[in-house]
Amino acid sequence: VDHGKTTLLDTIRKDNVVDGEAGGITQHVAAYQIDRDGRKITFIDTPGHAAFSKMRERGAAVTDIAVLVIAADDGFMPQTEEALRFAQKAQNSIVIAINKIDVKGANLDEVKKQLQDHGIASEDWGGETLVVGVSALNGDNVDELLDSILLQSEVMELKANPNARCEGVVVEAQVEQGRGPTASVIIQKGTLKTGDALVCGTVYCKVKAMMDERGESVKLATPSTPVKVMGWSDAPEAGSSFRFTKNEKTAKQEADDAAHETAFDAAGAGQKVADSSVEALFSAIAQAERKVFRAVVRADVQGALEALLASLSEIGGDQVDFEVVQSDVGLITKNDVVM
């Protein structure tokens, strides 16, 4: 948190996102693409706040190279360690950006020592990991960081086939007024075109329109391109994979089949619970005497909803249970109020 991830991305993109964010904390996973000497790099900006660990884990799972941003004056923080774990678990190549080298109290060697303690040796200390000291505010060494990322990608020989059947992953999803369900996606292989049919778990999509991160309409998206896709039957799960199907009818059929399977599994689980004993009866009586706080939860995007539900589930205690009656993305509706 507050180590300057978004500011660094702003400097790279020459935009200003931080000002538009609530309390300066990134609340959504955002994806951007930049051009560096005729080569493209796609960045995924993930929130640093503790409540958003699920979103960070997804971010790490989608990427090839993780850029771990550590403030030179703060050094390792609990969320830094967590982000590092996610990156290692997803087997990303890691590039370290030590930010805020221009502030008072910045100590590069101390951060490198902490990295060494976590089993990461920087290149200038005889290790494998590229470590770059940058200042996101002044733009110092940002070009060096981009070159390090490109260098790392060359070593890894990252490739994708633009002519394969299209597949990708949903980074974030929401329901927008006037647009219906939309999803920010990253293409992992193949090329996505307007009019294509997609299936993603229990939802399907006929691509009505696609927009890049600047909100400009695009007709096709090649591997590693982030786009916002419109035309979904419902908001897909953030972090889920989607794939191309030959037409909308097939996509709908596959989504319906997946929905039936999910419902069947849930019914099976319910059956197991029913076959219980006297102990269960007593525990049910004890449960009945507890107070239950029920809530309808709404959020603007799936990732935020997930973070909110995770935080809310930790509320409560011995006397009170917390129960989510319904959770969804989109605006609060009259039905929610009635409920």
mmCIF file of C-alpha atoms in Angstrom:
data_model
loop_
_atom_site.group_PDB
_atom_site.id
_atom_site.type_symbol
_atom_site.label_atom_id
_atom_site.label_comp_id
_atom_site.label_asym_id
_atom_site.label_seq_id
_atom_site.Cartn_x
_atom_site.Cartn_y
_atom_site.Cartn_z
ATOM 1 C CA VAL A 1 0.000 0.000 0.000
ATOM 2 C CA ASP A 2 1.272 3.478 -0.890
ATOM 3 C CA HIS A 3 4.520 2.258 -2.359
ATOM 4 C CA GLY A 4 3.705 4.051 -5.616
ATOM 5 C CA LYS A 5 2.544 1.301 -7.983
ATOM 6 C CA THR A 6 -0.119 3.416 -9.664
ATOM 7 C CA THR A 7 2.051 6.544 -9.756
ATOM 8 C CA LEU A 8 4.748 4.486 -11.469
ATOM 9 C CA LEU A 9 2.212 3.268 -14.034
ATOM 10 C CA ASP A 10 0.983 6.848 -14.556
ATOM 11 C CA THR A 11 4.542 7.932 -15.292
ATOM 12 C CA ILE A 12 4.900 5.057 -17.751
ATOM 13 C CA ARG A 13 1.549 5.886 -19.396
ATOM 14 C CA LYS A 14 1.894 9.693 -18.993
ATOM 15 C CA ASP A 15 -1.639 9.767 -17.570
ATOM 16 C CA ASN A 16 -3.005 10.656 -14.217
ATOM 17 C CA VAL A 17 -5.120 7.961 -12.622
ATOM 18 C CA VAL A 18 -4.193 8.406 -8.963
ATOM 19 C CA ASP A 19 -6.139 11.680 -8.631
ATOM 20 C CA GLY A 20 -9.313 9.936 -9.705
ATOM 21 C CA GLU A 21 -9.074 7.136 -7.154
ATOM 22 C CA ALA A 22 -10.856 7.024 -3.818
ATOM 23 C CA GLY A 23 -8.326 7.896 -1.136
ATOM 24 C CA GLY A 24 -5.559 7.247 -3.645
ATOM 25 C CA ILE A 25 -6.044 3.482 -3.307
ATOM 26 C CA THR A 26 -6.467 1.384 -6.439
ATOM 27 C CA GLN A 27 -9.761 -0.450 -6.075
ATOM 28 C CA HIS A 28 -9.992 -2.197 -9.408
ATOM 29 C CA VAL A 29 -7.581 -4.261 -11.398
ATOM 30 C CA ALA A 30 -6.759 -2.137 -14.415
ATOM 31 C CA ALA A 31 -4.891 -3.209 -17.539
ATOM 32 C CA TYR A 32 -2.942 -0.899 -19.838
ATOM 33 C CA GLN A 33 -0.740 -1.353 -22.876
ATOM 34 C CA ILE A 34 2.218 0.848 -23.770
ATOM 35 C CA ASP A 35 4.618 1.007 -26.687
ATOM 36 C CA ARG A 36 8.374 0.955 -26.023
ATOM 37 C CA ASP A 37 10.616 1.258 -29.093
ATOM 38 C CA GLY A 38 8.009 -0.472 -31.247
ATOM 39 C CA ARG A 39 7.427 -3.284 -28.745
ATOM 40 C CA LYS A 40 4.348 -3.528 -26.598
ATOM 41 C CA ILE A 41 4.142 -4.158 -22.863
ATOM 42 C CA THR A 42 0.815 -4.797 -21.134
ATOM 43 C CA PHE A 43 0.626 -3.788 -17.470
ATOM 44 C CA ILE A 44 -1.915 -4.962 -14.928
ATOM 45 C CA ASP A 45 -2.230 -2.627 -11.948
ATOM 46 C CA THR A 46 -3.471 -4.436 -8.854
ATOM 47 C CA PRO A 47 -4.601 -2.922 -5.548
ATOM 48 C CA GLY A 48 -2.110 -3.035 -2.676
ATOM 49 C CA HIS A 49 -4.639 -2.920 0.141
ATOM 50 C CA ALA A 50 -4.973 -5.999 2.377
ATOM 51 C CA ALA A 51 -8.656 -6.498 1.533
ATOM 52 C CA PHE A 52 -7.768 -7.032 -2.119
ATOM 53 C CA SER A 53 -5.414 -10.001 -1.772
ATOM 54 C CA LYS A 54 -7.647 -12.203 -3.976
ATOM 55 C CA MET A 55 -7.365 -9.652 -6.781
ATOM 56 C CA ARG A 56 -3.592 -9.528 -6.434
ATOM 57 C CA GLU A 57 -3.410 -13.285 -6.619
ATOM 58 C CA ARG A 58 -5.416 -13.192 -9.856
ATOM 59 C CA GLY A 59 -3.175 -10.456 -11.211
ATOM 60 C CA ALA A 60 -0.144 -12.644 -10.574
ATOM 61 C CA ALA A 61 -1.809 -15.633 -12.226
ATOM 62 C CA VAL A 62 -2.452 -13.712 -15.467
ATOM 63 C CA THR A 63 0.999 -12.178 -15.844
ATOM 64 C CA ASP A 64 4.308 -13.507 -17.179
ATOM 65 C CA ILE A 65 6.535 -11.033 -15.354
ATOM 66 C CA ALA A 66 5.735 -9.589 -11.941
ATOM 67 C CA VAL A 67 7.094 -6.147 -11.095
ATOM 68 C CA LEU A 68 7.314 -5.956 -7.327
ATOM 69 C CA VAL A 69 7.265 -2.314 -6.235
ATOM 70 C CA ILE A 70 8.990 -1.642 -2.905
ATOM 71 C CA ALA A 71 9.371 1.847 -1.436
ATOM 72 C CA ALA A 72 13.014 2.658 -0.681
ATOM 73 C CA ASP A 73 12.092 4.347 2.614
ATOM 74 C CA ASP A 74 9.626 1.690 3.867
ATOM 75 C CA GLY A 75 11.199 -1.539 2.651
ATOM 76 C CA PHE A 76 9.372 -4.849 3.006
ATOM 77 C CA MET A 77 5.811 -4.691 4.306
ATOM 78 C CA PRO A 78 3.331 -7.560 5.016
ATOM 79 C CA GLN A 79 1.615 -6.967 1.662
ATOM 80 C CA THR A 80 4.989 -6.964 -0.102
ATOM 81 C CA GLU A 81 5.657 -10.437 1.250
ATOM 82 C CA GLU A 82 2.181 -11.556 0.234
ATOM 83 C CA ALA A 83 2.584 -10.176 -3.306
ATOM 84 C CA LEU A 84 5.950 -11.894 -3.531
ATOM 85 C CA ARG A 85 4.375 -15.199 -2.479
ATOM 86 C CA PHE A 86 1.679 -14.846 -5.150
ATOM 87 C CA ALA A 87 4.290 -14.102 -7.819
ATOM 88 C CA GLN A 88 6.381 -17.110 -6.796
ATOM 89 C CA LYS A 89 3.307 -19.349 -6.615
ATOM 90 C CA ALA A 90 2.268 -18.287 -10.132
ATOM 91 C CA GLN A 91 5.889 -18.909 -11.198
ATOM 92 C CA ASN A 92 6.289 -15.422 -12.604
ATOM 93 C CA SER A 93 9.657 -14.015 -13.439
ATOM 94 C CA ILE A 94 10.198 -11.184 -10.975
ATOM 95 C CA VAL A 95 11.617 -7.722 -11.665
ATOM 96 C CA ILE A 96 12.035 -5.507 -8.602
ATOM 97 C CA ALA A 97 11.366 -1.762 -8.794
ATOM 98 C CA ILE A 98 12.637 0.055 -5.717
ATOM 99 C CA ASN A 99 10.585 3.248 -5.823
ATOM 100 C CA LYS A 100 10.949 6.631 -4.064
ATOM 101 C CA ILE A 101 14.769 6.681 -4.353
ATOM 102 C CA ASP A 102 14.501 10.490 -4.238
ATOM 103 C CA VAL A 103 12.841 10.713 -0.796
ATOM 104 C CA LYS A 104 14.546 11.338 2.519
ATOM 105 C CA GLY A 105 15.451 8.125 4.286
ATOM 106 C CA ALA A 106 15.659 6.067 1.073
ATOM 107 C CA ASN A 107 18.067 3.164 1.536
ATOM 108 C CA LEU A 108 18.592 0.959 -1.513
ATOM 109 C CA ASP A 109 21.100 -1.369 0.121
ATOM 110 C CA GLU A 110 18.778 -2.014 3.055
ATOM 111 C CA VAL A 111 15.974 -3.079 0.643
ATOM 112 C CA LYS A 112 18.423 -5.293 -1.283
ATOM 113 C CA LYS A 113 19.455 -6.874 2.022
ATOM 114 C CA GLN A 114 15.780 -7.561 2.834
ATOM 115 C CA LEU A 115 15.374 -9.088 -0.641
ATOM 116 C CA GLN A 116 18.380 -11.302 0.052
ATOM 117 C CA ASP A 117 16.708 -12.420 3.312
ATOM 118 C CA HIS A 118 13.670 -13.458 1.234
ATOM 119 C CA GLY A 119 15.839 -15.522 -1.093
ATOM 120 C CA ILE A 120 16.032 -12.959 -3.899
ATOM 121 C CA ALA A 121 19.541 -11.820 -4.837
ATOM 122 C CA SER A 122 19.781 -8.778 -7.075
ATOM 123 C CA GLU A 123 21.961 -8.944 -10.179
ATOM 124 C CA ASP A 124 24.570 -6.518 -8.852
ATOM 125 C CA TRP A 125 24.879 -8.727 -5.755
ATOM 126 C CA GLY A 126 25.614 -11.793 -7.862
ATOM 127 C CA GLY A 127 22.014 -13.005 -8.168
ATOM 128 C CA GLU A 128 19.548 -13.501 -11.008
ATOM 129 C CA THR A 129 16.926 -10.853 -10.291
ATOM 130 C CA LEU A 130 16.851 -7.497 -12.090
ATOM 131 C CA VAL A 131 16.528 -4.714 -9.500
ATOM 132 C CA VAL A 132 16.017 -1.109 -10.641
ATOM 133 C CA GLY A 133 15.884 1.944 -8.382
ATOM 134 C CA VAL A 134 13.283 4.381 -9.734
ATOM 135 C CA SER A 135 11.433 7.542 -8.818
ATOM 136 C CA ALA A 136 7.852 7.376 -10.055
ATOM 137 C CA LEU A 137 7.278 11.071 -9.323
ATOM 138 C CA ASN A 138 10.335 12.397 -11.183
ATOM 139 C CA GLY A 139 10.467 9.659 -13.798
ATOM 140 C CA ASP A 140 14.068 8.717 -12.879
ATOM 141 C CA ASN A 141 15.226 5.368 -14.355
ATOM 142 C CA VAL A 142 11.711 4.462 -15.554
ATOM 143 C CA ASP A 143 13.095 3.745 -19.037
ATOM 144 C CA GLU A 144 15.670 1.429 -17.455
ATOM 145 C CA LEU A 145 12.828 -0.447 -15.750
ATOM 146 C CA LEU A 146 10.988 -0.876 -19.082
ATOM 147 C CA ASP A 147 14.182 -2.120 -20.726
ATOM 148 C CA SER A 148 14.648 -4.618 -17.882
ATOM 149 C CA ILE A 149 11.103 -5.917 -18.451
ATOM 150 C CA LEU A 150 11.741 -6.297 -22.199
ATOM 151 C CA LEU A 151 15.080 -7.972 -21.487
ATOM 152 C CA GLN A 152 13.394 -10.409 -19.104
ATOM 153 C CA SER A 153 10.699 -11.199 -21.708
ATOM 154 C CA GLU A 154 13.396 -11.915 -24.329
ATOM 155 C CA VAL A 155 15.139 -14.343 -21.975
ATOM 156 C CA MET A 156 11.790 -16.086 -21.335
ATOM 157 C CA GLU A 157 10.969 -16.256 -25.077
ATOM 158 C CA LEU A 158 7.307 -15.453 -24.477
ATOM 159 C CA LYS A 159 5.187 -16.311 -27.504
ATOM 160 C CA ALA A 160 1.507 -16.719 -28.383
ATOM 161 C CA ASN A 161 -0.237 -17.781 -31.587
ATOM 162 C CA PRO A 162 -2.520 -15.054 -33.012
ATOM 163 C CA ASN A 163 -4.162 -17.585 -35.380
ATOM 164 C CA ALA A 164 -5.266 -20.101 -32.732
ATOM 165 C CA ARG A 165 -8.796 -20.307 -31.310
ATOM 166 C CA CYS A 166 -9.195 -17.315 -29.051
ATOM 167 C CA GLU A 167 -8.742 -17.819 -25.291
ATOM 168 C CA GLY A 168 -8.222 -15.360 -22.485
ATOM 169 C CA VAL A 169 -8.947 -14.366 -18.948
ATOM 170 C CA VAL A 170 -11.396 -11.955 -17.306
ATOM 171 C CA VAL A 171 -9.498 -9.390 -15.244
ATOM 172 C CA GLU A 172 -12.515 -7.488 -13.954
ATOM 173 C CA ALA A 173 -16.268 -7.462 -14.631
ATOM 174 C CA GLN A 174 -19.113 -5.090 -13.860
ATOM 175 C CA VAL A 175 -22.609 -4.025 -14.857
ATOM 176 C CA GLU A 176 -22.569 -0.552 -16.405
ATOM 177 C CA GLN A 177 -25.537 1.728 -16.874
ATOM 178 C CA GLY A 178 -26.488 1.901 -20.531
ATOM 179 C CA ARG A 179 -23.990 -0.813 -21.463
ATOM 180 C CA GLY A 180 -25.108 -3.810 -19.422
ATOM 181 C CA PRO A 181 -22.558 -6.387 -18.251
ATOM 182 C CA THR A 182 -19.016 -5.606 -19.413
ATOM 183 C CA ALA A 183 -15.711 -7.346 -18.725
ATOM 184 C CA SER A 184 -12.100 -6.214 -18.982
ATOM 185 C CA VAL A 185 -10.245 -9.143 -20.491
ATOM 186 C CA ILE A 186 -6.759 -10.049 -21.621
ATOM 187 C CA ILE A 187 -6.355 -12.210 -24.707
ATOM 188 C CA GLN A 188 -3.924 -15.062 -24.046
ATOM 189 C CA LYS A 189 -3.943 -16.661 -27.468
ATOM 190 C CA GLY A 190 -5.721 -16.188 -30.771
ATOM 191 C CA THR A 191 -7.357 -12.973 -31.969
ATOM 192 C CA LEU A 192 -10.689 -11.687 -30.678
ATOM 193 C CA LYS A 193 -12.931 -9.904 -33.182
ATOM 194 C CA THR A 194 -16.227 -8.060 -32.895
ATOM 195 C CA GLY A 195 -19.091 -10.512 -33.509
ATOM 196 C CA ASP A 196 -17.239 -13.505 -32.018
ATOM 197 C CA ALA A 197 -19.097 -15.795 -29.603
ATOM 198 C CA LEU A 198 -17.478 -16.613 -26.271
ATOM 199 C CA VAL A 199 -18.293 -18.818 -23.313
ATOM 200 C CA CYS A 200 -17.003 -18.167 -19.792
ATOM 201 C CA GLY A 201 -18.297 -20.617 -17.175
ATOM 202 C CA THR A 202 -22.041 -20.083 -16.838
ATOM 203 C CA VAL A 203 -22.175 -16.893 -18.936
ATOM 204 C CA TYR A 204 -21.775 -16.373 -22.657
ATOM 205 C CA CYS A 205 -21.132 -13.422 -24.915
ATOM 206 C CA LYS A 206 -21.598 -12.275 -28.465
ATOM 207 C CA VAL A 207 -19.023 -9.508 -28.735
ATOM 208 C CA LYS A 208 -21.020 -6.355 -29.572
ATOM 209 C CA ALA A 209 -18.138 -3.949 -29.123
ATOM 210 C CA MET A 210 -14.611 -3.759 -27.734
ATOM 211 C CA MET A 211 -12.779 -0.782 -26.283
ATOM 212 C CA ASP A 212 -9.138 -0.227 -25.401
ATOM 213 C CA GLU A 213 -8.066 1.352 -22.103
ATOM 214 C CA ARG A 214 -8.552 4.849 -23.538
ATOM 215 C CA GLY A 215 -12.177 4.074 -24.288
ATOM 216 C CA GLU A 216 -11.626 3.984 -28.051
ATOM 217 C CA SER A 217 -13.435 1.380 -30.094
ATOM 218 C CA VAL A 218 -11.338 -1.463 -31.536
ATOM 219 C CA LYS A 219 -12.345 -4.175 -34.012
ATOM 220 C CA LEU A 220 -9.822 -6.853 -33.050
ATOM 221 C CA ALA A 221 -7.536 -7.727 -30.155
ATOM 222 C CA THR A 222 -4.370 -9.827 -30.493
ATOM 223 C CA PRO A 223 -2.599 -11.825 -27.721
ATOM 224 C CA SER A 224 -1.697 -9.818 -24.574
ATOM 225 C CA THR A 225 -4.042 -6.980 -25.537
ATOM 226 C CA PRO A 226 -6.343 -5.731 -22.776
ATOM 227 C CA VAL A 227 -9.851 -4.798 -23.956
ATOM 228 C CA LYS A 228 -13.245 -4.137 -22.441
ATOM 229 C CA VAL A 229 -15.807 -6.459 -24.016
ATOM 230 C CA MET A 230 -19.542 -5.718 -24.247
ATOM 231 C CA GLY A 231 -22.377 -8.152 -24.987
ATOM 232 C CA TRP A 232 -22.277 -10.574 -22.040
ATOM 233 C CA SER A 233 -25.377 -12.402 -20.807
ATOM 234 C CA ASP A 234 -24.267 -11.519 -17.245
ATOM 235 C CA ALA A 235 -21.118 -10.245 -15.516
ATOM 236 C CA PRO A 236 -18.570 -13.104 -15.688
ATOM 237 C CA GLU A 237 -16.504 -14.122 -12.660
ATOM 238 C CA ALA A 238 -13.314 -12.100 -12.330
ATOM 239 C CA GLY A 239 -10.306 -14.357 -12.836
ATOM 240 C CA SER A 240 -12.193 -16.932 -14.917
ATOM 241 C CA SER A 241 -11.101 -18.054 -18.384
ATOM 242 C CA PHE A 242 -13.159 -17.628 -21.534
ATOM 243 C CA ARG A 243 -12.862 -19.281 -24.929
ATOM 244 C CA PHE A 244 -14.122 -18.899 -28.467
ATOM 245 C CA THR A 245 -17.100 -20.940 -29.717
ATOM 246 C CA LYS A 246 -18.334 -21.207 -33.296
ATOM 247 C CA ASN A 247 -21.561 -19.263 -32.751
ATOM 248 C CA GLU A 248 -23.799 -17.673 -30.125
ATOM 249 C CA LYS A 249 -26.138 -20.686 -29.991
ATOM 250 C CA THR A 250 -23.273 -23.046 -29.076
ATOM 251 C CA ALA A 251 -21.965 -20.555 -26.512
ATOM 252 C CA LYS A 252 -25.406 -20.300 -24.863
ATOM 253 C CA GLN A 253 -25.758 -24.097 -24.826
ATOM 254 C CA GLU A 254 -22.341 -24.573 -23.181
ATOM 255 C CA ALA A 255 -23.063 -21.875 -20.590
ATOM 256 C CA ASP A 256 -26.446 -23.471 -19.777
ATOM 257 C CA ASP A 257 -24.795 -26.895 -19.372
ATOM 258 C CA ALA A 258 -22.237 -25.392 -16.982
ATOM 259 C CA ALA A 259 -25.053 -23.711 -14.995
ATOM 260 C CA HIS A 260 -26.942 -27.024 -14.707
ATOM 261 C CA GLU A 261 -23.818 -28.781 -13.454
ATOM 262 C CA THR A 262 -23.247 -26.084 -10.827
ATOM 263 C CA ALA A 263 -26.865 -26.357 -9.661
ATOM 264 C CA PHE A 264 -26.598 -30.161 -9.531
ATOM 265 C CA ASP A 265 -23.416 -30.006 -7.407
ATOM 266 C CA ALA A 266 -25.093 -27.566 -5.007
ATOM 267 C CA ALA A 267 -28.145 -29.858 -4.675
ATOM 268 C CA GLY A 268 -25.847 -32.817 -3.924
ATOM 269 C CA ALA A 269 -24.146 -30.861 -1.148
ATOM 270 C CA GLY A 270 -27.539 -29.966 0.335
ATOM 271 C CA GLN A 271 -28.532 -33.645 0.420
ATOM 272 C CA LYS A 272 -25.438 -34.568 2.470
ATOM 273 C CA VAL A 273 -26.259 -31.940 5.083
ATOM 274 C CA ALA A 274 -29.792 -33.314 5.526
ATOM 275 C CA ASP A 275 -28.586 -36.807 6.595
ATOM 276 C CA SER A 276 -27.344 -35.730 10.008
ATOM 277 C CA SER A 277 -27.859 -36.630 13.644
ATOM 278 C CA VAL A 278 -28.992 -35.526 17.094
ATOM 279 C CA GLU A 279 -25.830 -33.416 17.505
ATOM 280 C CA ALA A 280 -26.892 -31.464 14.438
ATOM 281 C CA LEU A 281 -30.290 -30.839 16.016
ATOM 282 C CA PHE A 282 -28.690 -29.385 19.147
ATOM 283 C CA SER A 283 -26.319 -27.270 17.126
ATOM 284 C CA ALA A 284 -29.298 -26.035 15.078
ATOM 285 C CA ILE A 285 -31.088 -25.008 18.298
ATOM 286 C CA ALA A 286 -27.950 -23.207 19.475
ATOM 287 C CA GLN A 287 -27.702 -21.497 16.089
ATOM 288 C CA ALA A 288 -31.340 -20.406 16.283
ATOM 289 C CA GLU A 289 -30.621 -18.557 19.526
ATOM 290 C CA ARG A 290 -27.794 -16.551 17.945
ATOM 291 C CA LYS A 291 -28.501 -13.199 16.374
ATOM 292 C CA VAL A 292 -28.036 -13.021 12.633
ATOM 293 C CA PHE A 293 -27.139 -9.820 10.874
ATOM 294 C CA ARG A 294 -28.311 -10.087 7.275
ATOM 295 C CA ALA A 295 -27.216 -7.866 4.439
ATOM 296 C CA VAL A 296 -27.622 -7.285 0.736
ATOM 297 C CA VAL A 297 -24.210 -6.446 -0.705
ATOM 298 C CA ARG A 298 -23.681 -4.391 -3.849
ATOM 299 C CA ALA A 299 -20.439 -3.243 -5.435
ATOM 300 C CA ASP A 300 -19.390 -1.601 -8.668
ATOM 301 C CA VAL A 301 -17.108 -4.412 -9.902
ATOM 302 C CA GLN A 302 -16.589 -8.115 -9.141
ATOM 303 C CA GLY A 303 -13.189 -7.702 -7.532
ATOM 304 C CA ALA A 304 -14.448 -5.052 -5.129
ATOM 305 C CA LEU A 305 -17.451 -7.251 -4.281
ATOM 306 C CA GLU A 306 -15.109 -10.132 -3.474
ATOM 307 C CA ALA A 307 -12.924 -7.916 -1.261
ATOM 308 C CA LEU A 308 -15.989 -6.538 0.504
ATOM 309 C CA LEU A 309 -17.488 -9.984 1.157
ATOM 310 C CA ALA A 310 -14.161 -11.266 2.488
ATOM 311 C CA SER A 311 -13.866 -8.302 4.870
ATOM 312 C CA LEU A 312 -17.502 -8.574 5.991
ATOM 313 C CA SER A 313 -17.225 -12.313 6.679
ATOM 314 C CA GLU A 314 -14.613 -11.534 9.334
ATOM 315 C CA ILE A 315 -17.116 -9.366 11.236
ATOM 316 C CA GLY A 316 -19.325 -10.997 13.818
ATOM 317 C CA GLY A 317 -18.194 -13.134 16.680
ATOM 318 C CA ASP A 318 -19.639 -15.524 19.238
ATOM 319 C CA GLN A 319 -22.944 -13.703 19.623
ATOM 320 C CA VAL A 320 -23.700 -12.571 16.094
ATOM 321 C CA ASP A 321 -23.584 -14.321 12.733
ATOM 322 C CA PHE A 322 -23.207 -12.366 9.538
ATOM 323 C CA GLU A 323 -25.172 -13.604 6.557
ATOM 324 C CA VAL A 324 -25.153 -12.296 3.010
ATOM 325 C CA VAL A 325 -28.656 -12.698 1.625
ATOM 326 C CA GLN A 326 -27.677 -11.568 -1.842
ATOM 327 C CA SER A 327 -24.579 -10.096 -3.467
ATOM 328 C CA ASP A 328 -24.207 -8.653 -6.930
ATOM 329 C CA VAL A 329 -22.514 -6.004 -9.045
ATOM 330 C CA GLY A 330 -24.426 -2.965 -10.252
ATOM 331 C CA LEU A 331 -26.534 -0.202 -8.786
ATOM 332 C CA ILE A 332 -28.833 -0.690 -5.786
ATOM 333 C CA THR A 333 -32.292 -1.546 -7.081
ATOM 334 C CA LYS A 334 -35.769 -1.118 -5.657
ATOM 335 C CA ASN A 335 -35.936 -4.910 -5.117
ATOM 336 C CA ASP A 336 -32.846 -4.727 -2.901
ATOM 337 C CA VAL A 337 -34.553 -2.175 -0.704
ATOM 338 C CA VAL A 338 -37.777 -4.210 -0.533
ATOM 339 C CA MET A 339 -35.751 -7.290 0.361
#
